[in-house]
Coordinates of C-alpha atoms and ligand atoms in Angstrom, one line a residue:
M24 CA 35.0 -27.8 21.6
D25 CA 36.6 -28.6 18.8
P26 CA 41.0 -27.7 19.8
D27 CA 41.2 -27.4 16.1
W28 CA 38.3 -25.1 14.6
W29 CA 41.4 -22.5 13.4
R30 CA 42.6 -25.0 11.3
D31 CA 40.2 -24.8 8.4
A32 CA 39.0 -21.2 9.4
V33 CA 37.4 -18.4 7.9
V34 CA 39.1 -15.5 9.8
Y35 CA 38.4 -11.5 9.4
Q36 CA 41.0 -9.5 10.1
V37 CA 38.9 -5.9 11.9
Y38 CA 41.4 -3.1 12.4
P39 CA 39.3 -1.8 15.2
R40 CA 39.5 2.0 14.4
S41 CA 38.7 1.9 10.9
F42 CA 35.8 -0.4 10.9
A43 CA 32.8 1.2 12.5
D44 CA 32.3 4.3 15.0
S45 CA 30.0 4.1 18.4
D46 CA 30.6 7.3 19.3
A47 CA 31.6 10.0 16.9
D48 CA 34.8 10.7 17.9
G49 CA 36.1 9.7 14.1
L50 CA 37.7 6.9 15.1
G51 CA 36.8 3.1 15.3
D52 CA 36.1 1.1 18.6
L53 CA 34.7 -1.6 20.4
R54 CA 30.8 -0.9 20.5
G55 CA 31.4 -0.2 16.8
V56 CA 32.6 -3.8 16.5
I57 CA 29.5 -5.4 18.7
S58 CA 27.3 -3.5 16.4
R59 CA 28.1 -5.1 13.2
V60 CA 28.4 -9.1 14.6
D61 CA 25.2 -9.7 13.0
Y62 CA 27.3 -8.3 9.6
L63 CA 29.8 -10.8 10.4
R64 CA 27.4 -13.7 10.9
G65 CA 26.0 -12.9 7.6
L66 CA 29.6 -12.8 6.5
G67 CA 30.2 -16.6 7.7
I68 CA 33.3 -16.3 9.1
D69 CA 34.5 -18.7 12.0
A70 CA 36.8 -16.0 13.6
V71 CA 37.8 -12.3 13.9
W72 CA 41.3 -11.2 14.0
L73 CA 41.1 -8.1 16.1
S74 CA 44.1 -5.3 15.4
P75 CA 45.4 -4.1 18.4
F76 CA 42.8 -2.3 20.7
Y77 CA 45.3 -1.0 23.5
P78 CA 46.3 2.2 24.9
S79 CA 48.1 3.5 22.4
P80 CA 49.5 6.8 21.7
L81 CA 49.0 5.5 18.2
A82 CA 53.0 6.0 16.8
D83 CA 51.8 3.4 14.7
G84 CA 48.6 2.5 14.6
G85 CA 47.5 1.3 17.6
Y86 CA 51.1 -1.3 17.5
D87 CA 52.6 0.3 19.7
V88 CA 51.1 -0.7 23.3
V89 CA 51.0 1.1 26.6
D90 CA 49.3 -1.0 28.9
Y91 CA 49.2 -5.0 27.7
R92 CA 45.4 -5.2 29.8
D93 CA 44.0 -2.7 28.8
V94 CA 41.2 -1.3 26.0
D95 CA 42.6 2.5 25.0
S96 CA 39.4 4.7 26.7
R97 CA 39.1 6.1 22.8
L98 CA 38.2 3.3 21.7
G99 CA 36.1 1.4 25.3
T100 CA 36.9 -0.7 28.3
L101 CA 37.5 -4.0 29.4
A102 CA 34.1 -4.0 29.9
D103 CA 33.0 -3.5 26.5
L104 CA 35.9 -6.3 24.9
D105 CA 33.9 -8.5 27.7
D106 CA 30.9 -7.6 26.0
L107 CA 32.0 -8.1 22.1
I108 CA 33.7 -11.8 23.2
E109 CA 30.4 -12.6 24.6
A110 CA 28.5 -11.2 21.3
L111 CA 30.8 -13.2 19.1
H112 CA 31.1 -16.3 20.9
E113 CA 27.0 -16.3 20.6
A114 CA 27.1 -15.9 16.9
G115 CA 29.2 -18.8 16.5
I116 CA 32.2 -16.7 15.6
R117 CA 35.9 -17.0 17.6
L118 CA 37.9 -13.9 18.7
I119 CA 41.4 -14.2 18.3
I120 CA 43.8 -10.8 19.6
D121 CA 46.6 -9.3 18.4
I122 CA 50.1 -9.5 20.7
V123 CA 52.8 -7.2 20.3
P124 CA 56.1 -8.4 22.0
N125 CA 58.9 -7.2 19.9
H126 CA 58.8 -3.6 21.6
S127 CA 56.2 -1.6 23.3
S128 CA 54.9 1.9 22.9
S129 CA 58.3 4.4 24.1
E130 CA 55.0 5.8 26.7
H131 CA 55.1 2.3 28.3
P132 CA 55.7 2.4 32.2
W133 CA 58.7 0.6 32.0
F134 CA 60.2 1.8 29.0
R135 CA 59.8 5.6 31.3
A136 CA 61.2 4.2 34.2
A137 CA 64.3 3.0 31.8
L138 CA 64.6 6.3 30.7
A139 CA 64.6 8.2 34.5
S140 CA 67.0 5.7 35.5
P141 CA 71.0 5.7 34.9
R142 CA 72.8 3.3 31.7
G143 CA 73.5 -0.2 33.8
S144 CA 70.3 0.1 35.6
E145 CA 67.8 -3.0 35.9
E146 CA 65.3 -1.1 34.4
R147 CA 67.4 -0.6 31.3
E148 CA 67.9 -3.8 31.3
R149 CA 64.4 -4.7 29.9
Y150 CA 64.8 -3.1 26.6
V151 CA 68.1 -2.7 24.5
F152 CA 70.1 -0.4 25.4
M153 CA 74.4 0.6 24.3
E154 CA 76.6 2.6 24.1
G155 CA 77.6 3.9 21.0
A156 CA 80.3 3.4 18.3
G157 CA 83.3 6.0 16.9
A158 CA 85.6 7.7 19.2
D159 CA 83.5 10.2 20.9
G160 CA 80.6 7.1 20.9
S161 CA 78.2 9.6 18.8
E162 CA 77.7 7.5 16.0
P163 CA 75.0 4.7 16.7
P164 CA 76.6 1.3 17.7
S165 CA 75.8 -0.8 14.4
D166 CA 74.1 -0.5 11.0
W167 CA 70.7 -2.3 11.6
Q168 CA 67.5 -0.4 10.0
S169 CA 64.3 0.4 11.3
H170 CA 61.9 -1.3 8.9
F171 CA 60.7 2.3 8.6
G172 CA 63.8 3.8 8.0
G173 CA 66.7 5.4 9.0
S174 CA 68.4 3.9 12.0
A175 CA 67.2 1.3 14.5
W176 CA 69.1 3.7 16.9
E177 CA 68.2 6.0 19.1
R178 CA 70.2 8.3 21.0
T179 CA 69.6 9.6 24.4
P180 CA 69.8 12.5 26.6
D181 CA 72.5 11.4 28.9
G182 CA 74.0 10.1 25.2
Q183 CA 73.0 5.6 25.2
F184 CA 71.1 4.7 22.4
Y185 CA 68.6 2.2 22.4
L186 CA 67.7 -0.3 19.9
H187 CA 63.6 -0.2 17.8
L188 CA 63.7 -2.2 14.9
F189 CA 60.2 0.1 14.3
A190 CA 59.4 3.5 14.8
E191 CA 61.9 5.5 17.3
E192 CA 58.5 5.3 19.7
Q193 CA 58.4 1.5 19.2
P194 CA 61.8 0.1 21.6
D195 CA 62.8 -3.1 21.3
F196 CA 62.2 -5.4 24.4
N197 CA 65.1 -7.7 25.8
W198 CA 63.8 -10.6 25.8
S199 CA 66.7 -12.3 27.7
H200 CA 65.4 -10.5 30.3
P201 CA 63.2 -13.2 33.1
D202 CA 61.0 -10.1 34.1
V203 CA 60.0 -9.3 29.6
R204 CA 59.4 -13.0 29.6
K205 CA 57.4 -13.4 32.5
E206 CA 55.2 -10.5 31.8
F207 CA 54.2 -11.9 28.3
L208 CA 53.4 -15.5 30.2
A209 CA 51.3 -13.4 32.8
I210 CA 50.0 -11.2 29.6
L211 CA 48.6 -14.4 27.6
G212 CA 46.9 -16.1 30.7
F213 CA 45.2 -12.7 31.4
W214 CA 43.2 -12.8 27.8
S215 CA 43.3 -16.6 27.6
D216 CA 41.3 -16.3 31.2
R217 CA 38.8 -13.3 29.8
G218 CA 37.8 -15.7 26.9
V219 CA 39.7 -14.7 23.8
D220 CA 40.4 -18.1 21.7
G221 CA 43.7 -17.1 20.3
F222 CA 46.2 -15.1 19.5
R223 CA 48.3 -13.0 16.7
I224 CA 51.7 -13.2 17.3
D225 CA 52.9 -9.6 16.0
V226 CA 56.4 -10.0 14.5
A227 CA 56.8 -13.3 15.8
H228 CA 60.6 -13.9 13.8
T229 CA 62.0 -10.8 15.4
L230 CA 62.1 -11.3 19.6
V231 CA 65.1 -13.1 20.4
K232 CA 68.9 -10.3 18.4
D233 CA 72.4 -12.0 18.9
L234 CA 73.7 -9.0 21.1
A235 CA 77.1 -10.0 21.2
H236 CA 79.8 -7.5 20.9
P237 CA 80.9 -7.6 17.7
L238 CA 77.7 -6.3 16.8
R239 CA 77.5 -7.9 13.3
S240 CA 76.6 -6.0 10.2
Q241 CA 72.8 -6.4 8.9
P242 CA 72.5 -3.5 7.1
T243 CA 69.5 -4.6 4.2
I244 CA 67.0 -5.7 5.9
D245 CA 64.8 -6.1 2.5
S246 CA 67.7 -8.9 1.2
L247 CA 66.2 -12.6 1.6
L248 CA 66.8 -14.0 5.3
P249 CA 69.3 -16.9 5.2
E250 CA 67.6 -20.5 5.5
D251 CA 69.9 -21.8 8.7
G252 CA 68.5 -19.3 11.0
S253 CA 72.1 -16.9 11.1
D254 CA 70.7 -13.5 10.9
P255 CA 71.4 -11.5 13.7
L256 CA 67.8 -9.8 14.1
Y257 CA 65.8 -11.9 13.0
D258 CA 64.2 -16.1 12.9
R259 CA 66.7 -17.0 15.4
D260 CA 65.9 -20.7 16.4
E261 CA 66.7 -19.6 20.5
L262 CA 62.7 -17.5 19.4
H263 CA 61.5 -20.8 19.6
Q264 CA 61.8 -21.8 23.7
I265 CA 59.5 -19.0 23.9
Y266 CA 57.3 -20.0 21.9
R267 CA 57.4 -23.7 23.7
E268 CA 56.8 -21.8 26.9
W269 CA 53.8 -20.2 25.5
R270 CA 53.0 -23.1 24.0
E271 CA 52.2 -25.1 27.4
L272 CA 50.3 -22.2 28.7
F273 CA 48.2 -22.5 26.0
D274 CA 47.5 -26.0 26.1
R275 CA 46.2 -25.7 29.5
Y276 CA 43.4 -24.1 28.3
D277 CA 40.0 -25.5 27.3
P278 CA 40.4 -25.6 24.6
P279 CA 44.0 -24.9 23.7
R280 CA 44.4 -21.3 22.6
M281 CA 45.4 -20.8 18.8
A282 CA 48.2 -18.4 17.5
V283 CA 49.4 -17.6 14.4
A284 CA 53.0 -16.0 14.1
E285 CA 53.4 -13.0 11.4
A286 CA 56.6 -13.8 10.6
W287 CA 58.8 -12.6 7.3
V288 CA 60.7 -15.9 6.7
P289 CA 61.8 -17.9 3.3
A290 CA 58.9 -20.7 3.7
S291 CA 61.0 -23.3 4.9
R292 CA 61.2 -22.1 7.8
R293 CA 57.7 -21.0 8.5
V294 CA 57.3 -24.6 9.9
R295 CA 59.4 -24.2 13.1
Y296 CA 56.3 -21.4 13.4
A297 CA 53.5 -23.7 12.7
S298 CA 55.3 -26.5 14.6
P299 CA 52.4 -28.5 17.5
E300 CA 55.2 -27.5 20.2
S301 CA 55.4 -23.8 19.1
L302 CA 52.7 -21.5 18.1
G303 CA 50.5 -23.9 16.2
Q304 CA 50.6 -21.9 12.4
A305 CA 52.0 -19.4 11.1
F306 CA 51.2 -16.7 8.2
N307 CA 52.0 -17.6 4.7
F308 CA 52.7 -14.6 2.7
D309 CA 53.7 -15.6 -0.8
L310 CA 50.1 -14.2 -2.1
L311 CA 51.2 -10.9 -1.0
R312 CA 53.9 -11.0 -3.3
A313 CA 52.9 -13.0 -6.4
P314 CA 52.2 -11.8 -10.1
W315 CA 48.3 -12.4 -11.4
D316 CA 50.0 -16.1 -13.1
A317 CA 48.8 -19.4 -12.9
A318 CA 52.0 -21.2 -12.4
A319 CA 53.0 -18.6 -9.4
F320 CA 49.7 -19.4 -7.5
A321 CA 50.0 -23.0 -8.7
E322 CA 53.6 -23.2 -7.6
I323 CA 53.1 -21.4 -3.9
I324 CA 49.8 -23.1 -3.0
A325 CA 51.9 -26.4 -3.6
R326 CA 54.3 -25.5 -1.6
N327 CA 52.4 -24.5 1.6
L328 CA 50.4 -27.2 1.6
R329 CA 53.6 -29.4 1.8
F330 CA 54.9 -27.1 4.1
A331 CA 51.7 -26.6 6.1
D332 CA 51.9 -30.5 6.0
E333 CA 54.7 -31.3 7.1
A334 CA 54.6 -28.7 10.4
H335 CA 51.2 -30.7 11.0
S336 CA 49.8 -26.8 11.0
S337 CA 47.6 -26.5 8.0
S338 CA 48.1 -23.7 5.7
T339 CA 47.1 -20.0 5.7
W340 CA 46.1 -17.8 2.8
V341 CA 46.4 -14.6 2.9
L342 CA 45.5 -11.6 -0.1
S343 CA 45.5 -8.4 1.9
N344 CA 46.2 -7.3 5.8
H345 CA 46.7 -3.8 6.7
D346 CA 50.5 -3.7 6.1
V347 CA 50.2 -3.9 2.5
V348 CA 48.6 -2.5 -0.8
R349 CA 44.8 -3.9 -1.4
H350 CA 45.1 -7.0 -4.0
A351 CA 41.7 -5.7 -5.4
T352 CA 44.4 -2.5 -6.6
R353 CA 47.7 -4.5 -7.1
Y354 CA 45.9 -7.3 -9.9
A355 CA 45.2 -3.8 -10.9
L356 CA 47.5 -2.2 -11.9
P357 CA 50.6 -4.1 -14.2
D358 CA 52.7 -7.0 -12.4
G359 CA 55.9 -6.2 -11.2
A360 CA 54.7 -1.8 -10.9
D361 CA 56.1 0.1 -8.4
L362 CA 53.3 0.5 -5.8
D363 CA 55.1 3.1 -3.3
A364 CA 55.6 5.2 -7.2
W365 CA 51.6 4.7 -7.8
L366 CA 51.0 5.8 -4.0
L367 CA 53.2 8.7 -4.2
E368 CA 51.0 9.7 -7.8
G369 CA 47.7 9.9 -6.1
R370 CA 46.4 9.9 -8.9
P371 CA 43.2 7.0 -8.4
L372 CA 42.8 4.1 -11.1
G373 CA 41.2 4.3 -14.5
P374 CA 38.1 2.9 -14.4
A375 CA 39.7 -0.1 -17.0
Q376 CA 42.5 -0.9 -14.6
A377 CA 39.8 -0.8 -11.8
L378 CA 37.6 -3.3 -13.5
Q379 CA 40.0 -5.6 -14.2
G380 CA 41.2 -5.5 -10.4
D381 CA 37.9 -6.3 -9.1
R382 CA 37.5 -9.6 -11.5
R383 CA 41.1 -10.9 -10.8
A384 CA 40.1 -10.5 -6.9
R385 CA 36.9 -12.4 -6.9
A386 CA 38.4 -15.4 -9.1
A387 CA 41.5 -14.9 -6.1
A388 CA 39.1 -15.1 -3.3
M389 CA 37.1 -18.4 -4.7
L390 CA 41.0 -19.5 -5.4
V391 CA 41.5 -19.2 -1.5
L392 CA 38.4 -20.4 -0.1
A393 CA 38.9 -23.8 -2.5
L394 CA 41.9 -24.7 -0.5
P395 CA 42.2 -26.7 2.4
G396 CA 44.0 -24.4 5.5
S397 CA 42.9 -20.9 6.8
V398 CA 41.7 -18.0 4.9
Y399 CA 42.6 -14.6 6.6
L400 CA 40.4 -12.0 5.3
Y401 CA 41.0 -8.2 6.3
Q402 CA 38.0 -5.9 6.2
G403 CA 36.8 -4.3 2.9
E404 CA 38.0 -7.1 1.1
E405 CA 34.7 -8.3 0.7
L406 CA 33.5 -5.1 -0.1
G407 CA 35.4 -5.1 -3.2
L408 CA 37.6 -1.9 -1.9
H409 CA 40.8 -0.6 -3.7
E410 CA 43.6 1.0 -1.8
V411 CA 42.6 4.5 -1.4
S412 CA 45.8 6.3 -3.0
E413 CA 44.2 10.0 -2.7
I414 CA 44.8 10.5 0.6
G415 CA 46.4 13.7 0.9
I416 CA 49.8 13.8 3.0
Q417 CA 49.0 16.8 5.5
D418 CA 46.1 13.5 6.2
L419 CA 49.0 11.1 6.2
Q420 CA 49.6 8.5 10.0
D421 CA 51.5 6.1 9.2
P422 CA 54.8 6.7 10.6
I423 CA 56.5 5.4 7.5
W424 CA 56.1 8.3 5.5
R425 CA 57.8 10.7 7.9
R426 CA 60.6 7.9 8.5
S427 CA 61.3 7.0 5.3
E428 CA 61.3 10.8 4.5
G429 CA 58.6 11.2 2.2
R430 CA 60.1 8.5 -0.4
Q431 CA 57.1 6.4 0.7
K432 CA 53.3 7.2 1.6
G433 CA 52.8 4.2 4.1
R434 CA 50.2 1.8 4.6
D435 CA 47.0 4.6 5.6
G436 CA 45.6 3.4 2.2
C437 CA 44.3 0.3 3.0
R438 CA 43.1 1.3 6.9
V439 CA 40.8 3.9 5.8
P440 CA 37.3 3.3 6.9
L441 CA 34.6 1.2 6.2
P442 CA 31.6 2.8 3.8
W443 CA 28.2 0.6 5.4
T444 CA 26.2 2.9 4.2
A445 CA 25.8 4.7 0.7
A446 CA 24.8 8.2 1.9
G447 CA 25.0 9.8 5.2
R448 CA 28.5 11.7 6.9
S449 CA 31.3 9.2 6.2
F450 CA 29.1 6.5 4.5
G451 CA 27.9 5.2 7.5
F452 CA 31.3 4.5 9.8
G453 CA 30.4 7.1 12.2
A454 CA 28.6 9.8 13.0
N455 CA 30.9 13.1 12.9
G456 CA 33.6 12.1 9.7
S457 CA 36.5 9.5 9.7
H458 CA 40.1 9.9 10.8
L459 CA 41.2 9.2 7.1
P460 CA 39.2 10.6 4.3
Q461 CA 37.5 8.5 2.7
P462 CA 36.9 8.6 -1.4
R463 CA 33.8 9.6 -3.1
W464 CA 33.8 6.5 -4.8
F465 CA 33.6 4.5 -1.4
A466 CA 29.7 5.0 -1.6
S467 CA 29.6 1.9 -4.6
H468 CA 31.3 -0.5 -2.7
A469 CA 29.1 0.9 0.6
A470 CA 27.9 -2.5 2.3
D471 CA 24.2 -2.3 1.8
V472 CA 24.5 -1.3 -1.9
E473 CA 26.5 -5.1 -2.4
E474 CA 24.0 -6.2 0.4
R475 CA 21.0 -5.6 -2.4
D476 CA 23.4 -6.4 -5.5
P477 CA 23.8 -10.2 -6.2
G478 CA 26.3 -9.4 -8.2
S479 CA 28.8 -7.8 -5.6
M480 CA 31.4 -8.9 -4.3
L481 CA 29.7 -9.0 -0.7
S482 CA 27.9 -11.7 -2.3
L483 CA 30.3 -13.7 -4.1
Y484 CA 32.1 -13.7 -0.8
R485 CA 28.8 -14.9 1.4
S486 CA 27.8 -17.5 -1.2
A487 CA 32.0 -18.9 -1.1
I488 CA 32.2 -19.5 2.7
A489 CA 28.7 -20.7 2.5
L490 CA 29.3 -23.4 0.1
R491 CA 33.0 -23.6 1.6
R492 CA 31.0 -24.7 4.9
L493 CA 28.5 -26.9 2.7
L494 CA 31.3 -29.1 1.1
R495 CA 33.3 -29.6 4.4
T496 CA 30.3 -30.7 6.2
E497 CA 27.8 -32.3 3.8
G498 CA 30.6 -33.0 1.5
G499 CA 33.3 -34.2 3.6
V500 CA 35.4 -32.1 1.3
S501 CA 39.2 -32.9 3.0
G502 CA 42.4 -33.7 2.9
L503 CA 45.2 -32.5 0.5
P504 CA 44.0 -31.4 -2.8
A505 CA 45.7 -32.4 -6.2
V506 CA 46.7 -28.9 -7.3
R507 CA 47.7 -29.0 -10.7
R508 CA 48.1 -26.2 -13.9
D509 CA 47.2 -26.7 -16.9
G510 CA 48.6 -23.6 -19.0
D511 CA 46.8 -20.6 -17.7
L512 CA 44.4 -22.8 -15.6
V513 CA 44.9 -23.7 -12.0
V514 CA 43.1 -26.8 -10.9
I515 CA 42.7 -27.7 -7.7
E516 CA 40.7 -30.8 -7.2
R517 CA 39.3 -31.7 -3.9
E518 CA 38.8 -35.4 -2.4
G519 CA 34.2 -34.8 -1.8
G520 CA 33.9 -33.7 -4.8
L521 CA 35.0 -30.1 -5.0
T522 CA 37.3 -28.9 -8.2
S523 CA 37.6 -25.1 -8.8
V524 CA 39.5 -24.0 -11.9
T525 CA 40.9 -20.9 -12.3
N526 CA 41.8 -19.6 -15.6
F527 CA 44.4 -16.3 -15.1
S528 CA 44.6 -15.4 -18.9
S529 CA 42.0 -12.6 -20.0
E530 CA 40.5 -14.6 -23.0
P531 CA 38.3 -17.9 -22.4
V532 CA 40.0 -21.3 -22.2
R533 CA 38.2 -25.1 -23.2
W534 CA 37.3 -26.7 -20.2
S535 CA 34.9 -29.5 -19.9
H536 CA 33.8 -31.3 -16.3
G537 CA 30.9 -33.6 -15.7
G538 CA 30.1 -31.7 -12.0
R539 CA 27.8 -29.6 -11.8
V540 CA 28.9 -25.2 -11.5
L541 CA 28.6 -24.7 -8.1
L542 CA 29.5 -20.9 -8.4
S543 CA 31.4 -18.9 -10.9
S544 CA 32.9 -15.5 -9.7
S545 CA 32.1 -14.0 -13.3
D546 CA 28.6 -15.0 -15.4
L547 CA 29.0 -17.6 -17.2
T548 CA 28.1 -17.3 -21.0
S549 CA 29.6 -20.7 -23.1
E550 CA 30.0 -23.4 -21.6
P551 CA 32.5 -25.5 -21.9
T552 CA 34.9 -22.7 -20.8
I553 CA 36.3 -20.6 -18.1
P554 CA 36.0 -17.4 -19.5
G555 CA 39.0 -15.0 -18.9
E556 CA 40.0 -14.1 -15.4
T557 CA 37.7 -16.2 -13.2
T558 CA 37.4 -18.9 -10.5
V559 CA 34.6 -21.7 -11.5
W560 CA 33.8 -24.6 -8.8
F561 CA 32.7 -27.2 -10.1
G562 CA 30.9 -30.1 -7.7
E563 CA 28.2 -33.0 -6.4
L564 CA 26.4 -30.7 -3.9
H565 CA 22.7 -32.8 -3.4
E566 CA 20.4 -29.9 -5.0
S567 CA 18.5 -29.6 -1.1
S568 CA 21.8 -28.7 0.0
I569 CA 22.6 -25.9 -1.8
A570 CA 18.5 -25.2 -1.6
E571 CA 18.7 -24.9 2.0
E572 CA 22.5 -22.7 1.8
A573 CA 20.5 -20.3 -0.6
G574 CA 17.3 -19.9 1.8
S575 CA 19.3 -19.7 4.7
Ligands
GLC20 C1 53.6 -5.9 12.7 C2 52.3 -5.5 12.4 C3 52.4 -3.5 11.2 C4 53.2 -3.0 12.6 C5 54.6 -4.0 12.6 C6 55.0 -2.8 13.9 O1 54.0 -6.2 10.7 O2 51.7 -5.5 11.2 O3 51.3 -3.0 11.0 O4 53.7 -1.9 12.1 O5 54.6 -5.2 13.0 O6 54.7 -3.9 15.5

């Protein structure tokens, strides 16, 4: 089997509780995913990344894990997971699962034991417990802030504090403890033995902290991290000792297990996580924050291709995931709009805004699919889903809402269960409603509607992914592309005959190219122009390959 399959893969993120519900409890499950493997095959993806399915009290959408070797009973059983692996593999799709090593759930047996044991006990050493500051020790040990708002320290009944960089139900492990290191190696081995092909490592940049006394200040978590690894909490060089051990384990398998780091670090530091001795690949989130602008996109693309090459890795391209406002909506709102304020307002997009978002989202999808490296898609983006801003506060699940004291609504708007059919209860998600309310406008984005429409977002994703595959195999498209900005155009020229041109302005721009048009994200009217907010692929594929692809 090709050990490098992940380098150029199209990976589809499944957020299992919101994908498909097979047992009518309103929560998506593994049998639901199995029931949609044909859909995934039809989309042409190479791999699924499955967000956490482990037993969890759901304090943070499953990123609070009670048992790292099991399946939440509401989502199925280990046997269902084995069936899912088999069904995906039969369809030629690999499976990447999420590993959450920074913290467990506060319901994890180790943390329960820690709370039940006295200060200074071995049980507490596996997490980060400390005495409080101030004359009577009632103040948090440092000014460290939780990502979800408020202090990162929680006081226990006996007066000690424990560290949680996320919700208080997610205590941070102490990664200098040998038990923690041994346990995660065993967990990674457990899933690798079961046939899982790779791992997405949750907040891979946070495991190691500088806990030397006095604790250093880190009051502004959103400020840019230093480029020398000197932050007390994030992106410390010692992390890579851990990942080197993991890499040795991954490389014992055939093919080696892949891993991709979720590391919110400066682009120059990403190389460390992506190196072959470490995790091998790292998410590049630059496009999540990029304005709709040719110069910004061209710069991000060129820079990340360079970094990935330096790391002997391959780049990753991400427009959306379960943590951010969906990109169709980001592109619908004015550049620089306050997304939190828009979500709090709770008003859906106007029709003209939505159209602009759709048009740009189509162009952006084709742009990233023209690039070398792995494209990570988030469930629903292939249907052109927008963020759901209308969720009432009584229905919010994200701990961000509570911990930010109502200043941020959180991430539920991109986690609303998918519409599979225009008709029926919960748009075909399940037989009995959905755990987050779906808006009426989901009907026009339902998979069954889009499947029948050659002009839909789904049809565009299918065609682009199929062509990408064909260009790689038949056309021999390979190597690093030339990336060029020409006014409002971003031009990607790939060796082997693909030229992708994206027009970021809303007006048509003159452009002539000798090759034939392989695909366009909007209707081409008068050549030689690229319509506004459109990507066009030009290339030299043989008629027969295209016809074959269209017919398959
Ligand atoms: C990652 C996940 C996010 C989660 C956080 C804590 O950023 O993507 O969903 O809340 O880690 O585990």
